[in-house]
Coordinates of C-alpha atoms and ligand atoms in Angstrom, one line a residue:
M1 CA -24.4 -5.8 -3.6
F2 CA -22.7 -3.3 -1.3
T3 CA -25.4 -0.7 -1.9
K4 CA -26.7 -1.1 1.6
I5 CA -23.4 -0.1 3.0
L6 CA -22.7 2.6 0.4
H7 CA -26.0 4.4 1.1
Q8 CA -25.2 4.9 4.7
P9 CA -24.4 8.5 5.6
K10 CA -20.7 9.3 5.0
T11 CA -20.1 10.6 8.4
G12 CA -16.5 9.4 8.6
T13 CA -17.3 8.3 12.1
L14 CA -18.3 5.0 13.6
I15 CA -20.8 3.3 11.4
R16 CA -22.6 0.6 13.4
Y17 CA -24.7 -1.4 10.9
Y18 CA -25.1 -4.3 13.2
S19 CA -25.7 -4.3 16.9
K20 CA -22.5 -5.5 18.6
T21 CA -24.5 -7.9 20.8
V22 CA -26.5 -9.5 18.0
L23 CA -24.5 -11.8 15.7
P24 CA -25.3 -11.1 12.1
Q25 CA -27.9 -13.0 10.2
T26 CA -26.6 -11.9 6.9
P27 CA -23.5 -13.6 5.6
C28 CA -21.1 -12.0 3.1
P29 CA -23.1 -11.0 0.0
E30 CA -20.7 -12.8 -2.3
F31 CA -21.1 -16.0 -0.4
P32 CA -24.7 -17.1 0.2
G33 CA -23.3 -20.3 1.5
E34 CA -20.7 -18.8 3.8
Y35 CA -20.6 -20.0 7.4
R36 CA -22.5 -17.8 9.9
E37 CA -19.8 -18.0 12.5
P38 CA -16.8 -20.1 13.5
I39 CA -17.3 -23.7 14.4
I40 CA -14.9 -25.2 16.9
K41 CA -14.8 -29.0 17.4
T42 CA -11.3 -29.7 18.7
V43 CA -8.3 -27.9 20.1
I44 CA -6.3 -26.4 17.3
P45 CA -4.2 -28.0 15.9
G46 CA -6.5 -31.0 16.3
P47 CA -5.7 -34.7 16.1
Q48 CA -5.8 -34.9 12.2
S49 CA -3.6 -31.8 11.9
L50 CA -1.1 -33.3 14.4
E51 CA -1.1 -36.6 12.4
L52 CA -0.4 -34.7 9.2
Q53 CA 2.4 -32.7 10.8
K54 CA 4.0 -36.0 11.7
K55 CA 3.7 -37.2 8.2
L56 CA 5.0 -34.0 6.7
N57 CA 8.0 -34.0 9.1
Q58 CA 9.4 -37.0 7.1
Y59 CA 10.0 -34.7 4.2
Q60 CA 9.6 -31.1 5.2
D61 CA 9.9 -28.9 8.2
P62 CA 6.4 -28.5 9.6
R63 CA 7.3 -26.4 12.6
A64 CA 5.7 -23.2 11.4
T65 CA 2.3 -24.8 10.5
H66 CA -0.7 -23.5 12.5
F67 CA -2.9 -26.4 11.3
F68 CA -3.7 -28.3 8.1
A69 CA -6.4 -26.6 6.1
D70 CA -9.2 -28.1 4.2
Y71 CA -9.6 -25.7 1.2
S72 CA -12.5 -27.5 -0.3
N73 CA -14.6 -26.8 2.8
S74 CA -13.3 -23.2 3.2
R75 CA -15.8 -20.5 2.1
G76 CA -15.4 -16.7 1.7
N77 CA -13.9 -15.3 4.9
Y78 CA -13.8 -18.7 6.6
I79 CA -11.0 -21.3 6.5
A80 CA -11.8 -24.9 7.3
D81 CA -9.2 -27.3 8.9
V82 CA -8.9 -31.0 8.6
D83 CA -10.5 -31.6 12.1
G84 CA -13.8 -30.0 11.1
N85 CA -13.0 -26.6 12.7
I86 CA -14.1 -23.5 10.8
L87 CA -12.2 -20.3 11.5
L88 CA -12.9 -16.7 10.6
D89 CA -9.8 -15.8 8.7
L90 CA -8.5 -12.3 9.4
Y91 CA -4.9 -13.2 8.5
C92 CA -5.5 -14.7 5.0
Q93 CA -2.4 -16.6 4.1
I94 CA -0.1 -13.9 5.4
A95 CA -2.3 -11.1 3.9
S96 CA -2.7 -12.7 0.5
I97 CA -6.4 -13.6 -0.2
P98 CA -8.4 -10.9 -1.9
I99 CA -12.0 -12.1 -2.5
G100 CA -12.5 -15.2 -0.5
Y101 CA -11.9 -18.9 -0.5
N102 CA -13.8 -20.7 -3.2
N103 CA -15.0 -17.5 -4.8
P104 CA -17.8 -18.5 -7.2
E105 CA -16.5 -16.2 -9.9
L106 CA -13.0 -17.6 -9.7
I107 CA -14.4 -21.2 -9.8
K108 CA -16.4 -20.3 -12.9
A109 CA -13.4 -18.8 -14.6
A110 CA -11.2 -21.7 -13.7
K111 CA -13.4 -24.1 -15.6
S112 CA -13.0 -22.1 -18.8
D113 CA -10.9 -23.4 -21.7
K114 CA -8.7 -20.4 -21.4
W115 CA -7.8 -21.2 -17.8
I116 CA -7.4 -24.9 -18.5
S117 CA -5.0 -24.3 -21.4
T118 CA -3.0 -21.9 -19.1
I119 CA -2.9 -24.5 -16.3
I120 CA -1.5 -27.3 -18.4
N121 CA 0.6 -25.4 -21.0
R122 CA 2.9 -23.2 -18.9
P123 CA 4.8 -20.8 -21.1
S124 CA 8.3 -19.4 -20.7
L125 CA 6.8 -16.0 -21.0
G126 CA 10.0 -14.1 -22.1
V127 CA 10.5 -16.5 -25.0
L128 CA 7.2 -18.0 -26.2
P129 CA 4.3 -15.9 -24.7
P130 CA 0.8 -17.1 -25.5
K131 CA -1.0 -15.1 -28.2
D132 CA -3.4 -13.5 -25.7
W133 CA -0.6 -12.3 -23.3
P134 CA -0.5 -8.6 -24.4
A135 CA -4.3 -8.4 -24.0
L136 CA -4.2 -10.2 -20.7
I137 CA -1.6 -7.7 -19.4
Q138 CA -3.9 -4.9 -20.6
N139 CA -6.9 -6.5 -18.8
S140 CA -5.1 -7.3 -15.6
F141 CA -2.0 -5.4 -14.5
M142 CA -2.6 -2.3 -16.5
Q143 CA -6.2 -1.9 -15.2
V144 CA -4.7 -1.0 -11.8
A145 CA -1.3 0.4 -12.8
P146 CA -0.2 3.2 -10.5
K147 CA -0.5 6.6 -12.2
G148 CA 2.6 7.4 -14.3
L149 CA 3.9 3.8 -14.6
K150 CA 3.1 2.3 -17.9
N151 CA 5.3 -0.8 -17.9
V152 CA 5.1 -4.0 -15.9
F153 CA 7.8 -6.7 -15.1
T154 CA 6.2 -10.0 -14.1
A155 CA 7.9 -12.2 -11.5
M156 CA 7.2 -15.2 -9.2
C157 CA 6.9 -13.8 -5.7
G158 CA 7.3 -10.6 -3.7
S159 CA 11.0 -11.3 -3.0
C160 CA 11.6 -12.0 -6.8
A161 CA 9.8 -8.7 -7.6
N162 CA 12.1 -6.7 -5.3
E163 CA 15.2 -8.7 -6.4
C164 CA 14.5 -7.9 -10.1
A165 CA 13.6 -4.3 -9.2
Y166 CA 17.0 -3.8 -7.6
K167 CA 18.7 -5.2 -10.7
A168 CA 16.6 -2.8 -12.9
V169 CA 17.8 0.1 -10.7
F170 CA 21.4 -0.9 -10.9
M171 CA 21.3 -1.3 -14.6
H172 CA 19.6 2.1 -14.9
Y173 CA 22.2 3.7 -12.7
Q174 CA 25.1 2.4 -14.7
H175 CA 23.4 3.2 -18.0
I176 CA 23.1 6.8 -17.0
K177 CA 26.7 6.8 -15.7
R178 CA 28.0 5.4 -19.0
G179 CA 26.0 8.1 -20.9
G180 CA 24.3 5.5 -22.9
A181 CA 27.6 4.1 -24.3
P182 CA 28.0 0.4 -24.9
F183 CA 29.7 -1.8 -22.3
S184 CA 33.5 -1.6 -22.3
E185 CA 35.7 -4.6 -22.8
E186 CA 37.0 -4.1 -19.2
E187 CA 33.4 -4.2 -17.9
L188 CA 32.6 -7.4 -19.9
Q189 CA 35.6 -9.2 -18.5
S190 CA 35.7 -7.9 -14.9
C191 CA 32.0 -8.9 -14.3
M192 CA 33.0 -12.5 -15.0
K193 CA 35.3 -12.2 -12.0
N194 CA 32.7 -10.5 -9.8
Q195 CA 34.9 -7.4 -9.9
A196 CA 34.4 -3.7 -10.7
P197 CA 33.8 -2.0 -13.0
G198 CA 31.6 -4.7 -14.6
S199 CA 30.3 -5.7 -11.1
P200 CA 30.1 -2.2 -9.6
A201 CA 29.9 -1.5 -5.9
L202 CA 26.4 0.0 -5.6
S203 CA 23.9 -0.1 -2.8
I204 CA 20.2 0.1 -2.0
L205 CA 19.1 2.1 1.0
S206 CA 16.4 0.5 3.1
F207 CA 15.0 1.2 6.6
K208 CA 15.5 -0.4 10.0
K209 CA 12.6 -2.8 10.7
A210 CA 11.9 -3.1 6.9
F211 CA 10.9 -6.4 5.3
H212 CA 11.5 -6.8 1.5
G213 CA 12.0 -10.5 1.1
R214 CA 14.4 -13.4 1.8
T215 CA 16.2 -13.9 -1.5
F216 CA 19.9 -13.1 -1.4
G217 CA 19.8 -9.4 -2.5
T218 CA 16.5 -8.5 -0.8
L219 CA 17.7 -10.0 2.4
S220 CA 20.3 -7.3 2.7
T221 CA 17.5 -4.7 2.7
T222 CA 15.3 -6.7 5.2
R223 CA 15.9 -5.7 8.7
S224 CA 12.8 -6.8 10.7
K225 CA 14.1 -9.9 12.5
A226 CA 17.5 -11.5 13.0
I227 CA 16.1 -15.0 12.4
H228 CA 15.6 -14.1 8.7
K229 CA 19.2 -13.0 8.3
L230 CA 21.4 -15.2 10.4
D231 CA 24.3 -17.1 8.7
I232 CA 23.6 -15.4 5.3
P233 CA 26.3 -13.2 3.8
A234 CA 25.0 -9.7 3.3
F235 CA 25.8 -6.6 1.3
D236 CA 27.2 -3.6 3.2
W237 CA 24.2 -1.4 2.4
P238 CA 22.9 1.6 4.5
A239 CA 19.8 1.5 6.7
A240 CA 18.0 4.6 7.9
S241 CA 15.7 5.0 10.8
F242 CA 12.0 4.7 10.0
P243 CA 9.9 7.2 12.0
D244 CA 8.9 6.0 15.4
L245 CA 5.6 7.8 15.7
K246 CA 3.3 8.3 18.6
Y247 CA -0.3 7.2 18.3
P248 CA -3.0 8.5 18.0
L249 CA -1.3 10.6 15.3
E250 CA -3.7 13.6 15.6
Q251 CA -2.6 14.1 19.2
H252 CA 1.1 14.1 18.6
E253 CA 1.5 16.1 15.4
K254 CA 4.4 18.3 16.5
E255 CA 6.7 15.6 17.9
N256 CA 5.8 13.3 15.0
R257 CA 6.8 15.9 12.5
Q258 CA 10.1 16.4 14.3
E259 CA 10.7 12.6 14.3
E260 CA 10.0 12.4 10.5
D261 CA 12.3 15.4 9.9
R262 CA 15.0 13.6 11.9
C263 CA 14.6 10.4 9.7
L264 CA 14.6 12.4 6.5
A265 CA 17.8 14.2 7.5
E266 CA 19.3 10.8 8.2
V267 CA 18.3 9.4 4.8
E268 CA 19.9 12.4 3.1
K269 CA 23.0 12.1 5.1
L270 CA 23.4 8.4 4.4
I271 CA 22.9 9.0 0.7
K272 CA 25.6 11.7 0.7
T273 CA 28.1 9.9 2.9
W274 CA 27.7 6.1 2.5
H275 CA 31.0 4.6 1.2
I276 CA 29.1 2.8 -1.5
P277 CA 27.0 4.9 -3.9
V278 CA 23.3 4.6 -3.2
A279 CA 21.5 3.8 -6.5
G280 CA 18.1 3.1 -5.0
L281 CA 15.9 3.5 -1.9
I282 CA 13.2 1.0 -1.0
V283 CA 10.4 1.7 1.5
E284 CA 7.1 0.1 2.5
P285 CA 4.2 2.5 2.8
I286 CA 3.5 0.9 6.2
Q287 CA 6.2 -1.3 7.6
A288 CA 4.3 -4.5 7.9
E289 CA 6.5 -7.4 9.2
G290 CA 8.4 -4.9 11.3
G291 CA 5.3 -4.0 13.4
D292 CA 2.9 -2.0 11.2
N293 CA 4.9 1.2 11.6
W294 CA 3.2 4.2 10.2
A295 CA 4.7 7.3 8.5
S296 CA 2.8 10.3 7.2
P297 CA 2.4 11.5 3.5
Y298 CA 4.8 14.3 4.6
F299 CA 7.6 11.8 5.2
F300 CA 7.1 10.0 1.9
Q301 CA 6.9 13.4 0.0
G302 CA 10.2 14.2 1.7
L303 CA 11.7 10.9 0.5
R304 CA 10.6 11.5 -3.0
E305 CA 12.2 15.0 -3.0
I306 CA 15.5 13.6 -1.6
T307 CA 15.6 10.7 -4.1
L308 CA 14.9 13.1 -7.0
K309 CA 17.6 15.5 -5.7
H310 CA 20.3 12.9 -5.5
N311 CA 19.3 10.7 -8.5
V312 CA 18.4 7.8 -6.3
S313 CA 15.6 5.5 -7.7
F314 CA 12.6 5.5 -5.5
I315 CA 11.1 2.0 -5.0
V316 CA 7.8 1.6 -3.2
D317 CA 7.3 -1.9 -1.9
E318 CA 3.5 -2.4 -2.1
V319 CA 3.7 -6.2 -1.7
Q320 CA 1.6 -6.1 1.4
T321 CA 0.0 -2.7 1.2
G322 CA -1.2 -2.9 -2.4
M323 CA -4.4 -4.2 -3.9
G324 CA -6.9 -2.1 -2.1
V325 CA -6.3 -2.9 1.6
T326 CA -5.9 0.7 2.5
G327 CA -9.1 1.7 0.7
K328 CA -7.2 2.9 -2.3
F329 CA -5.6 0.5 -4.8
W330 CA -2.1 1.5 -3.8
A331 CA -1.2 2.9 -0.4
H332 CA 1.1 5.4 -2.0
E333 CA -2.0 7.0 -3.6
H334 CA -2.6 8.5 -0.1
W335 CA 0.6 10.6 -0.3
N336 CA -0.3 13.0 -3.2
L337 CA 3.2 12.8 -4.7
T338 CA 4.0 15.3 -7.4
T339 CA 6.2 12.8 -9.2
P340 CA 5.2 9.1 -9.2
P341 CA 7.6 6.5 -7.6
D342 CA 10.1 5.1 -10.1
I343 CA 9.1 1.5 -9.3
V344 CA 6.2 0.0 -7.4
T345 CA 6.5 -3.7 -6.5
F346 CA 3.6 -6.1 -5.8
S347 CA 2.6 -9.6 -4.9
K348 CA 0.3 -11.2 -2.2
K349 CA -3.3 -10.1 -2.7
M350 CA -2.5 -9.3 -6.4
Q351 CA -1.9 -13.1 -6.8
A352 CA 0.6 -12.2 -9.5
A353 CA 3.9 -10.7 -8.6
G354 CA 6.2 -8.1 -10.2
F355 CA 6.8 -4.4 -10.5
Y356 CA 5.4 -1.4 -12.3
H357 CA 8.0 1.0 -13.8
N358 CA 8.5 3.6 -16.4
I359 CA 10.3 2.9 -19.6
N360 CA 13.7 4.2 -18.2
Y361 CA 13.9 1.0 -16.1
R362 CA 13.7 -1.3 -19.1
P363 CA 17.4 -2.3 -19.6
S364 CA 19.1 -1.0 -22.7
E365 CA 19.7 -4.6 -24.0
S366 CA 17.2 -7.4 -23.8
Y367 CA 17.7 -10.7 -21.8
R368 CA 19.3 -9.0 -18.8
N369 CA 16.5 -9.1 -16.2
F370 CA 15.2 -12.5 -17.1
N371 CA 14.4 -16.1 -16.1
T372 CA 12.5 -19.2 -17.2
W373 CA 8.9 -18.4 -16.3
M374 CA 9.0 -14.6 -16.1
G375 CA 5.9 -14.8 -13.9
D376 CA 2.8 -16.9 -14.4
P377 CA -0.1 -16.1 -16.8
L378 CA -2.4 -18.2 -14.6
R379 CA -2.0 -15.7 -11.9
A380 CA -2.7 -12.9 -14.3
L381 CA -5.9 -14.6 -15.3
E382 CA -6.8 -14.7 -11.6
L383 CA -5.9 -11.1 -11.2
E384 CA -8.2 -10.2 -14.2
V385 CA -11.2 -11.8 -12.4
V386 CA -10.3 -10.3 -9.0
I387 CA -10.0 -6.8 -10.5
E388 CA -13.3 -7.2 -12.3
Q389 CA -15.0 -8.2 -9.1
I390 CA -13.5 -5.4 -7.1
K391 CA -14.8 -2.8 -9.7
K392 CA -18.2 -4.4 -10.2
N393 CA -18.9 -4.8 -6.5
H394 CA -17.4 -1.6 -5.3
I395 CA -15.1 -3.6 -3.0
L396 CA -12.7 -0.8 -2.2
E397 CA -15.6 1.2 -0.7
N398 CA -16.3 -1.9 1.3
V399 CA -12.7 -1.9 2.6
T400 CA -13.1 1.7 3.7
V401 CA -16.4 1.0 5.5
T402 CA -15.2 -2.2 7.2
G403 CA -11.9 -0.5 8.0
K404 CA -13.6 2.4 9.8
Y405 CA -15.9 0.1 11.7
L406 CA -12.9 -2.1 12.7
K407 CA -10.7 0.9 13.7
N408 CA -13.5 2.5 15.8
G409 CA -14.2 -0.8 17.5
L410 CA -10.5 -1.3 18.3
T411 CA -10.3 2.2 19.7
D412 CA -13.2 1.2 22.0
F413 CA -11.3 -1.8 23.1
Q414 CA -8.3 0.4 23.8
K415 CA -10.5 2.5 26.1
K416 CA -12.0 -0.6 27.8
Y417 CA -8.8 -2.5 28.3
P418 CA -6.1 0.3 28.5
K419 CA -3.6 -2.0 30.2
L420 CA -3.8 -4.5 27.4
V421 CA -4.5 -2.8 24.1
S422 CA -2.7 0.3 22.8
N423 CA -1.6 2.2 19.7
V424 CA -4.5 1.3 17.4
R425 CA -3.2 2.5 14.0
G426 CA -3.6 2.1 10.3
V427 CA -5.9 2.9 7.4
G428 CA -8.5 0.9 5.5
T429 CA -8.5 -2.6 7.0
F430 CA -4.7 -2.5 7.2
L431 CA -4.8 -2.0 11.0
A432 CA -2.8 -3.1 14.0
F433 CA -2.6 -2.6 17.8
D434 CA 0.0 -3.4 20.5
F435 CA 0.1 -5.4 23.6
P436 CA 2.4 -4.8 26.6
T437 CA 4.6 -7.8 25.8
P438 CA 5.3 -10.3 23.0
A439 CA 4.1 -13.1 25.4
I440 CA 0.7 -11.4 25.9
R441 CA 0.3 -10.9 22.2
D442 CA 1.1 -14.5 21.5
Q443 CA -1.5 -15.5 24.1
V444 CA -4.1 -13.4 22.5
V445 CA -3.4 -14.9 19.0
A446 CA -3.6 -18.4 20.5
S447 CA -6.8 -17.6 22.4
L448 CA -8.5 -16.1 19.4
R449 CA -7.6 -19.2 17.3
A450 CA -9.1 -21.4 20.0
K451 CA -12.2 -19.3 19.8
G452 CA -12.3 -19.6 16.0
V453 CA -10.6 -16.4 14.7
E454 CA -7.3 -16.6 12.9
T455 CA -5.1 -13.5 13.3
G456 CA -1.4 -12.9 13.1
G457 CA 1.3 -10.9 14.8
C458 CA 3.9 -8.5 13.5
G459 CA 6.8 -6.7 15.1
N460 CA 7.5 -7.5 18.7
N461 CA 4.1 -7.1 20.3
A462 CA 1.5 -6.2 17.7
I463 CA -1.4 -8.0 16.2
R464 CA -2.1 -7.0 12.6
M465 CA -5.5 -7.2 10.9
R466 CA -5.2 -8.5 7.3
P467 CA -8.8 -9.5 6.4
M468 CA -10.0 -10.1 2.8
L469 CA -11.3 -7.2 0.8
I470 CA -14.8 -8.7 1.1
C471 CA -14.7 -8.7 4.9
Q472 CA -17.9 -7.1 6.2
P473 CA -18.7 -5.3 9.5
S474 CA -20.7 -8.5 10.4
H475 CA -17.5 -10.5 10.3
I476 CA -15.8 -7.9 12.4
N477 CA -18.5 -8.2 15.0
I478 CA -17.6 -11.9 15.4
F479 CA -14.0 -10.9 15.9
F480 CA -15.1 -8.3 18.5
D481 CA -17.1 -10.8 20.4
R482 CA -14.2 -13.3 20.6
F483 CA -11.7 -10.5 21.3
D484 CA -13.7 -9.2 24.2
A485 CA -13.9 -12.7 25.7
T486 CA -10.2 -13.1 25.3
L487 CA -9.3 -9.7 26.9
K488 CA -11.8 -10.3 29.7
E489 CA -10.0 -13.6 30.5
L490 CA -6.6 -11.9 30.5
A491 CA -7.8 -8.9 32.5
N492 CA -9.2 -11.3 35.2
K493 CA -5.9 -13.3 35.5
Ligands
LIG1 O1 8.3 -14.9 6.9 C1 8.2 -14.6 5.7 O2 8.9 -14.9 4.8 C2 7.2 -13.6 5.4 S1 5.9 -13.3 6.5 C3 5.3 -12.0 5.5 C4 6.1 -11.8 4.4 C5 7.1 -12.7 4.4 N1 5.9 -10.8 3.6 C6 6.4 -10.7 2.3 C7 6.9 -9.5 1.8 C8 6.4 -8.2 2.3 O3 5.6 -8.1 3.3 C9 6.9 -7.0 1.7 C10 6.5 -5.7 2.2 N2 7.8 -7.1 0.7 C11 8.3 -8.3 0.2 C12 7.8 -9.5 0.7 C13 8.3 -10.7 0.1 O4 7.3 -11.4 -0.5 P1 7.3 -13.0 -0.7 O5 7.2 -13.6 0.6 O6 6.2 -13.3 -1.7 O7 8.7 -13.3 -1.3

């Protein structure tokens, strides 16, 4: 289905399959019934959405809602709302939809007995796994396991994944320290009083502007926005500077290298001097919530070296960067590491959450990293279909093609509107660009929504692109058309 795209010359430069001025006649190949373009009938949120907001307000806080969606009318790259508006979705449930709304293959699979049984008979996976669970793990998670990581821990969400990964790291650290000996009586008793040595003082190093979740432990490593952290007690854990690089990267190689060296030196210094031993380091391949901040393979290779040198577990948080959005299944595959990360965490577009690890991170005793559900086999069934579709339809190649098309187009916008758009950056379709102020960024997101394109911000003043893996250059043309109209309006103000 993507052969048309794949047979284009691999020039690595702008690939214009569709004239920018002519709206596409071909909808997404997977969705013969996909909408051709956005349909706008009301302001957004429209009257029905506002009514539902009022209703919801009786029970839940609705203040973060953009609008109420009508999922039965959503198709492929388009999300429908309750007021009859149809929006091109380039934000995708905060970066979490892989192969489109109402994907026909998922609908077909969902009607199978296997799925129905899994929907209505939810197992406590750690205690009574269904008979096909080992085969399902093999057919889903292990199909895309990062090189070198042969085990998978399943969890409920990205925060859960990171939270349990930290626990695995601490248990591993203490196991090594104990030399494999059993727990002492003192440890067994002191942990019940939340005291050392049973509850040891250990830390996880993260980066400034990082986002790793909002559960209690992960929140201490999240440092993107104060609003996430206020009023919550936090661990006294170290935070290193993440490189503040200049874009475009090719034009600032020397100073960017210096900046990365500065951050690497800071990481090593913190590991050596922090008053609480550093057991693990967690990093996003591209800091997403914090503003789509980029660092080079050199930086991550450096982090890997430092963590190996100091026996610090290296956790790569691929919750947002994983599942093909950079054109490779895992963003860390772009780094050419000589040793794999110790742990890779995932959620979002994977549908299922958890972390990959090597056997050393399985605790020495069972029943330590544990809870009721231990993940959800339904999400593994979904992942199985998604992976099959990605492979069968060469969808990662599509991400690379659409990503190049999008990045080149954004670079053109940067040239056309230099006072508004800057710092186009990223890889695959994991792209972002800045505006001069947070207010202008917010205006652009609002204007795009009013014109039928759903996007999202990140950091202080960036817009991030988080389309589905099946997003085509034709969809990007629609975005370009609405983006140009928005920027024209702003430039004329
Ligand atoms: O406001 C929020 O809670 C948001 S907005 C986007 C996210 C959370 N991202 C979640 C996320 C992530 O981007 C990375 C890199 N790591 C962990 C998480 C946490 O995942 P969830 O939200 O599934 O717990």
